[in-house]
Coordinates of C-alpha atoms in Angstrom, one line a residue:
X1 CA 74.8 296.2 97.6
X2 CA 71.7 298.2 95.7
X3 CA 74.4 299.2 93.0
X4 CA 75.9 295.9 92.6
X5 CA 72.2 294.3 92.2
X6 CA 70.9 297.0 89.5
X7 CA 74.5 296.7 87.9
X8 CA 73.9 293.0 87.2
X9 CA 69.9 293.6 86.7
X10 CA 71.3 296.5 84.0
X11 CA 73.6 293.6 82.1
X12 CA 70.9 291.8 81.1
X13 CA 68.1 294.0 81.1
X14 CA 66.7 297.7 79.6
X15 CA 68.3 301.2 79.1
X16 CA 65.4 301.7 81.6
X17 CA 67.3 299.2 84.2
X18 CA 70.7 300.9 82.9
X19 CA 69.3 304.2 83.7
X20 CA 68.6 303.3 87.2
X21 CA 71.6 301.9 87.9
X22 CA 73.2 304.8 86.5
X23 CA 71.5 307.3 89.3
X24 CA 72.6 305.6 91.5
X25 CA 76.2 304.9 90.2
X26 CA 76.3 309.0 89.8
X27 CA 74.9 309.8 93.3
X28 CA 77.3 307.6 94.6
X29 CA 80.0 308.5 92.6
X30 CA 81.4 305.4 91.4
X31 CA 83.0 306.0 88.1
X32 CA 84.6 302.4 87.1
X33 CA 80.4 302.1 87.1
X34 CA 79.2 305.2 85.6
X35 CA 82.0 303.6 82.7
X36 CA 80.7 300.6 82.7
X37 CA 76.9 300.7 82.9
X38 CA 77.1 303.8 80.1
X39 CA 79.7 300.9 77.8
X40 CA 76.3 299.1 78.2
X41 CA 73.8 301.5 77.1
X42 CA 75.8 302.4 74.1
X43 CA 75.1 298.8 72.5
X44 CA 71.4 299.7 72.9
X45 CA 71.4 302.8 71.2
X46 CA 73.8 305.5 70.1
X47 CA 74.8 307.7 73.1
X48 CA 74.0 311.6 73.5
X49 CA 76.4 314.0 73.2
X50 CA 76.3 314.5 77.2
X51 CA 76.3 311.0 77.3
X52 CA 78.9 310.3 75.0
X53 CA 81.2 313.3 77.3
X54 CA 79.9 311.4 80.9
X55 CA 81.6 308.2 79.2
X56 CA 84.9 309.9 78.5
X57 CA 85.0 311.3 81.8
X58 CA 84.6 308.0 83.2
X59 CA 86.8 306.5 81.4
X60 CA 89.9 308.9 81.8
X61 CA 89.2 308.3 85.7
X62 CA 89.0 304.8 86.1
X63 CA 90.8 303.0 83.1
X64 CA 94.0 303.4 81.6
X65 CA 94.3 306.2 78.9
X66 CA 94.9 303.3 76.1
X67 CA 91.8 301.1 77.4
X68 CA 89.3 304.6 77.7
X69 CA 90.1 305.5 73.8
X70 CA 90.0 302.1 72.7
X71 CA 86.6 302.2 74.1
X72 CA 85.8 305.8 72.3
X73 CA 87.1 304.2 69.5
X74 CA 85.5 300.9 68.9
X75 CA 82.3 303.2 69.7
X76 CA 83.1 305.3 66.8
X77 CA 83.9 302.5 64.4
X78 CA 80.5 300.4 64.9
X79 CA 78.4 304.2 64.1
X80 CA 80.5 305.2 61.0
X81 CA 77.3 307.7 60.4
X82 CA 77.3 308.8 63.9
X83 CA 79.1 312.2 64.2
X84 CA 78.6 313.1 68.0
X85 CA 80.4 309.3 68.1
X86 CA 83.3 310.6 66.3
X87 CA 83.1 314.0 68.1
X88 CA 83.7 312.4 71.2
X89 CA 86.8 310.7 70.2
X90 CA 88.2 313.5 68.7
X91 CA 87.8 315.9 72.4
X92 CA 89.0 313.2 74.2
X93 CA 91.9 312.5 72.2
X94 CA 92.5 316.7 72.4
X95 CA 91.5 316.6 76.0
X96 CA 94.9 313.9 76.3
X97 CA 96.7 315.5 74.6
X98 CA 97.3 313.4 71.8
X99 CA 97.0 316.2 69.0
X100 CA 98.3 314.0 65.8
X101 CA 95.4 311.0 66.6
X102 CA 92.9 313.9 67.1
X103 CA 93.8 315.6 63.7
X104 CA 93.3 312.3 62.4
X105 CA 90.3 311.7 63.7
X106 CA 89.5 315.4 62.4
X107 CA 90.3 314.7 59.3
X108 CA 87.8 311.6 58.8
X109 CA 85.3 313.9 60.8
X110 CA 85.5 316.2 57.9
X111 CA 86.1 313.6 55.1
X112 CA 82.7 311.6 56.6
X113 CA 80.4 314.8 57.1
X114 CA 82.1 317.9 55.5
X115 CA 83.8 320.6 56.6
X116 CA 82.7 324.1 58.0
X117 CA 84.2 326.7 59.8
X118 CA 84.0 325.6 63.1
X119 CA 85.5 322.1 62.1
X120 CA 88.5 324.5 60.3
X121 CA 88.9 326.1 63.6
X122 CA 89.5 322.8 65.5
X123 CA 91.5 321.2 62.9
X124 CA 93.5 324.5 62.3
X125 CA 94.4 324.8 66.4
X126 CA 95.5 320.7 66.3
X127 CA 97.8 321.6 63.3
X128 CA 99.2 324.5 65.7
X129 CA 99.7 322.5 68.6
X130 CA 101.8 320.0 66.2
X131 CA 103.9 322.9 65.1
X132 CA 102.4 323.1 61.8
X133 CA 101.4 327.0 61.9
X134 CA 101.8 328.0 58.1
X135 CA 99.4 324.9 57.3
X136 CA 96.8 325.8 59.5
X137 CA 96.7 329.5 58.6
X138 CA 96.0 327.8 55.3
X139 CA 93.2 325.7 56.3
X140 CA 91.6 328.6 57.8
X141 CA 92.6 331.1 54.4
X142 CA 90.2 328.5 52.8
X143 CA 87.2 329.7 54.2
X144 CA 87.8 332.7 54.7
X145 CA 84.5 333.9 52.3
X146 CA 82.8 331.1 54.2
X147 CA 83.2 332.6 57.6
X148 CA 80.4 335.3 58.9
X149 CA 80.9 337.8 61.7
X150 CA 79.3 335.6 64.3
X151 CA 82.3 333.5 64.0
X152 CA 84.3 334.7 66.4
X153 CA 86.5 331.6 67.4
X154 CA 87.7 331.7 63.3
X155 CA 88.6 335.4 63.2
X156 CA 90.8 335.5 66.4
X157 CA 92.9 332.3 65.3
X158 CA 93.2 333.4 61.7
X159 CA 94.0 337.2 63.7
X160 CA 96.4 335.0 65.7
X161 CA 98.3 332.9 63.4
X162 CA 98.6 335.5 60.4
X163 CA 100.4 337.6 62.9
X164 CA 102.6 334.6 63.5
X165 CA 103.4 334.1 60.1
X166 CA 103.8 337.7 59.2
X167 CA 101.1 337.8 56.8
X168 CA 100.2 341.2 57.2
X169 CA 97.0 341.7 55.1
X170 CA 95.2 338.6 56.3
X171 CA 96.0 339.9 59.8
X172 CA 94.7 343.1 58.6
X173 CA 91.3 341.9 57.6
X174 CA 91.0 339.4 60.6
X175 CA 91.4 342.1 63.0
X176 CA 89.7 344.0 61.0
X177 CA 86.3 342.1 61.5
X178 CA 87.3 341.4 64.8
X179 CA 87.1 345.3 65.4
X180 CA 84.1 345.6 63.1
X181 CA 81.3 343.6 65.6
X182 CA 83.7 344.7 68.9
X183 CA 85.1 341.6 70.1
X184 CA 88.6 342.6 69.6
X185 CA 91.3 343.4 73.1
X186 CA 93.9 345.9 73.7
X187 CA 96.2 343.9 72.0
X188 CA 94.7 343.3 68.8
X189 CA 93.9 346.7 68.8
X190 CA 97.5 347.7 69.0
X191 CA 98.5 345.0 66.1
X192 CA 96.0 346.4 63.8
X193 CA 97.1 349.8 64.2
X194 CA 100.7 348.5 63.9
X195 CA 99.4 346.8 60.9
X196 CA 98.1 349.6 59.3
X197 CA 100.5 352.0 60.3
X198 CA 103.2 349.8 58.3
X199 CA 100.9 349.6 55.1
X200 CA 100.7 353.2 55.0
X201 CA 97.2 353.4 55.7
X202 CA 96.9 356.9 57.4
X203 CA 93.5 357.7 57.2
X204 CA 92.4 354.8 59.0
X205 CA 95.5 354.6 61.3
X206 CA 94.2 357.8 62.8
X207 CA 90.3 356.5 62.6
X208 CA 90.8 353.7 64.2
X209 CA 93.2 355.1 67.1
X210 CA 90.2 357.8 68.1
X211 CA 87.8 354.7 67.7
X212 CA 89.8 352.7 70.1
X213 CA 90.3 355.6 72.7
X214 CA 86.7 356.3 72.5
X215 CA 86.0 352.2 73.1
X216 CA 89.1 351.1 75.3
X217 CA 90.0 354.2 76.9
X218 CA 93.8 352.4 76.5
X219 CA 96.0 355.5 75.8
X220 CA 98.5 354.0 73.9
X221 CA 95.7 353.5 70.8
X222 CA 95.2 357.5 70.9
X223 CA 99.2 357.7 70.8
X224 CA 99.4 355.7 68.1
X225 CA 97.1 357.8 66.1
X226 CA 98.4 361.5 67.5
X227 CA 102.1 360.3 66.2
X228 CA 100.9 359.2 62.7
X229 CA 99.5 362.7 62.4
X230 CA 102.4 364.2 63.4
X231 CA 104.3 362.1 61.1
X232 CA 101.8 362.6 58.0
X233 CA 101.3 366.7 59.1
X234 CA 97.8 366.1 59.7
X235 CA 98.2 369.0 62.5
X236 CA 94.7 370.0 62.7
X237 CA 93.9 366.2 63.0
X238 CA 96.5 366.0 66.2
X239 CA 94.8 368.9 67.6
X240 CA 91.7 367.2 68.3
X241 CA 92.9 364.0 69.4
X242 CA 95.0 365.9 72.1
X243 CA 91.6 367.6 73.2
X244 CA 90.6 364.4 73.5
X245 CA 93.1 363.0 75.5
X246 CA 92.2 365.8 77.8
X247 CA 89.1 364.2 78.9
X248 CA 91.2 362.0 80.6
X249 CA 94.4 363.7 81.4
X250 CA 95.8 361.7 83.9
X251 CA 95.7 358.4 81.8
X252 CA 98.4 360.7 79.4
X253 CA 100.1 362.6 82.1
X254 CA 103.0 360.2 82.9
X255 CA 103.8 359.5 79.0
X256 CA 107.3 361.3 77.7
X257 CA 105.6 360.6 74.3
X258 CA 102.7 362.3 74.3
X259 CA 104.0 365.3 76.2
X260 CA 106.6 365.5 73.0
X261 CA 103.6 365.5 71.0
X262 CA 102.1 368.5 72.7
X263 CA 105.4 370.1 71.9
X264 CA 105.3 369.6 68.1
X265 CA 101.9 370.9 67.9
X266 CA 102.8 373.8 69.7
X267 CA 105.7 374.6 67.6
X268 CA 103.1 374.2 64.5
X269 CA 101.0 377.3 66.0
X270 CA 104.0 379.2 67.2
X271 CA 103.1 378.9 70.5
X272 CA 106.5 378.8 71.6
X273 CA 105.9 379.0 75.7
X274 CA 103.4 376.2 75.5
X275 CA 106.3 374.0 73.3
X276 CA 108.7 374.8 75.9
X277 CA 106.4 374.1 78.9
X278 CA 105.7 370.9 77.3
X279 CA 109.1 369.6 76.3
X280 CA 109.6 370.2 80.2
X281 CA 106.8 367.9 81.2
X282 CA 108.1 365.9 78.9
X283 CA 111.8 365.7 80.1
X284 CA 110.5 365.6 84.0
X285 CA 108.4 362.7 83.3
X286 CA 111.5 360.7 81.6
X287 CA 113.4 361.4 84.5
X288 CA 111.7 359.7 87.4

């Protein structure tokens, strides 16, 4: 009764009388209201971005999916200056899943108010979604000089989709920053080192697997690094990473790999009793 009075007070009276009706429309829960009496407050004046996300969430629960973006976008239309208007469509669109009208509507955002990095992020993951990888590791190629190391969200999708598309430098240097300000996983860690490995990048192959040890105590980053030295007969460079490793011996212990490793180095020293004692650790570990 007190909601259906201040719903028709709110109809014909002041975003103060909407307001009120609101509370008690959200205490009570009633979101075919909360839709309505915010529909109302948005002729008044242009919604909040809270606002604007309340309405969307209203809609999506108590209209069909057609009638709630109709609303968002007849909204939109009437504020053609309005980007939290146009902001709102676009999430809600994502949010249902309809990734070609939200690119769309991405598109005008960016045509309407320019473009930045964050914008190239969104548009870039809508172009994945729509199968369209190779076009949106080229909208985020684009600002690539634009984008700063606070950027986070920009550097793990271009990380992301250049390893997808097999473009190995871009990779390089999104992981790269990625690594640089320490927001970068196990995996990524293993991709640049793979990276680098294959563009024969020694020196920094076996920088970066000590670094990534020393950060992610993940002992596959530390094998990486102790085979390249092998490989590159930087012996005196595998020395240290296996005293390393013996910090934590256990986290190495059950590895064929890196007992083989042990062996070479002994070998190099002509410590042939240690080589031998580790090619058996080795071939007892491969065996269980």
């Amino acid at each position: 009764m007190a909601l259906g009075y201040l719903a028709r007070v709110a109809r014909r009276g002041s975003a103060f009388d909407i307001d009120r009706a609101l509370d008690l429309a959200r205490a009570m829960r009633q979101t075919e209201s909360i839709a309505e009496l915010l529909t109302l407050r948005s002729r008044k004046a242009p919604l909040s971005a809270p606002l604007l996300a309340e309405l969307a969430d209203a809609l999506a629960s108590s209209a069909p999916p057609r009638t709630a973006l109709a609303t968002l976008q007849k909204y939109a239309a009437a504020r053609p200056r309005d980007r939290t208007a146009w902001e709102g469509l676009a999430t809600a669109q994502e949010e249902g899943h309809d990734f070609a009208a939200a690119l769309a509507t991405r598109t005008e955002i960016e045509r309407r108010f320019g473009g930045s990095v964050e914008s190239s992020v969104r548009a870039a993951r809508l172009k994945w979604a729509l199968s369209r990888s190779a076009d949106a590791l080229a909208q985020l190629v684009r600002c690539i000089d634009s984008a700063g190391a606070a950027d986070a969200n920009y550097w793990n999708l271009l990380a992301e989709l250049a390893w997808h598309e097999e473009a190995d430098e871009i990779a390089i240097k999104a992981y790269g920053e990625l690594w640089q300000v320490g927001r970068i996983g196990g995996t990524g860690a293993e991709r640049l080192l793979a990276l680098t490995r294959a563009a024969g990048r020694t020196d920094d192959v076996i920088r970066l697997s000590r670094s990534g040890w020393s950060r992610l105590r993940d002992p596959r980053l530390l094998l990486v690094g102790m085979d390249e030295a092998a490989r590159a007969g930087r012996w005196r460079e595998l020395q240290l990473m296996v005293e390393e490793s013996e910090q934590a011996a256990d986290a190495f212990a059950k590895s064929p790999a890196y007992w083989l490793l042990r062996a070479r180095l002994a070998e190099q020293d002509s410590a042939v009793p240690e080589a031998v004692a580790a090619y058996r650790r080795a071939l007892a570990v491969d065996s269980k």
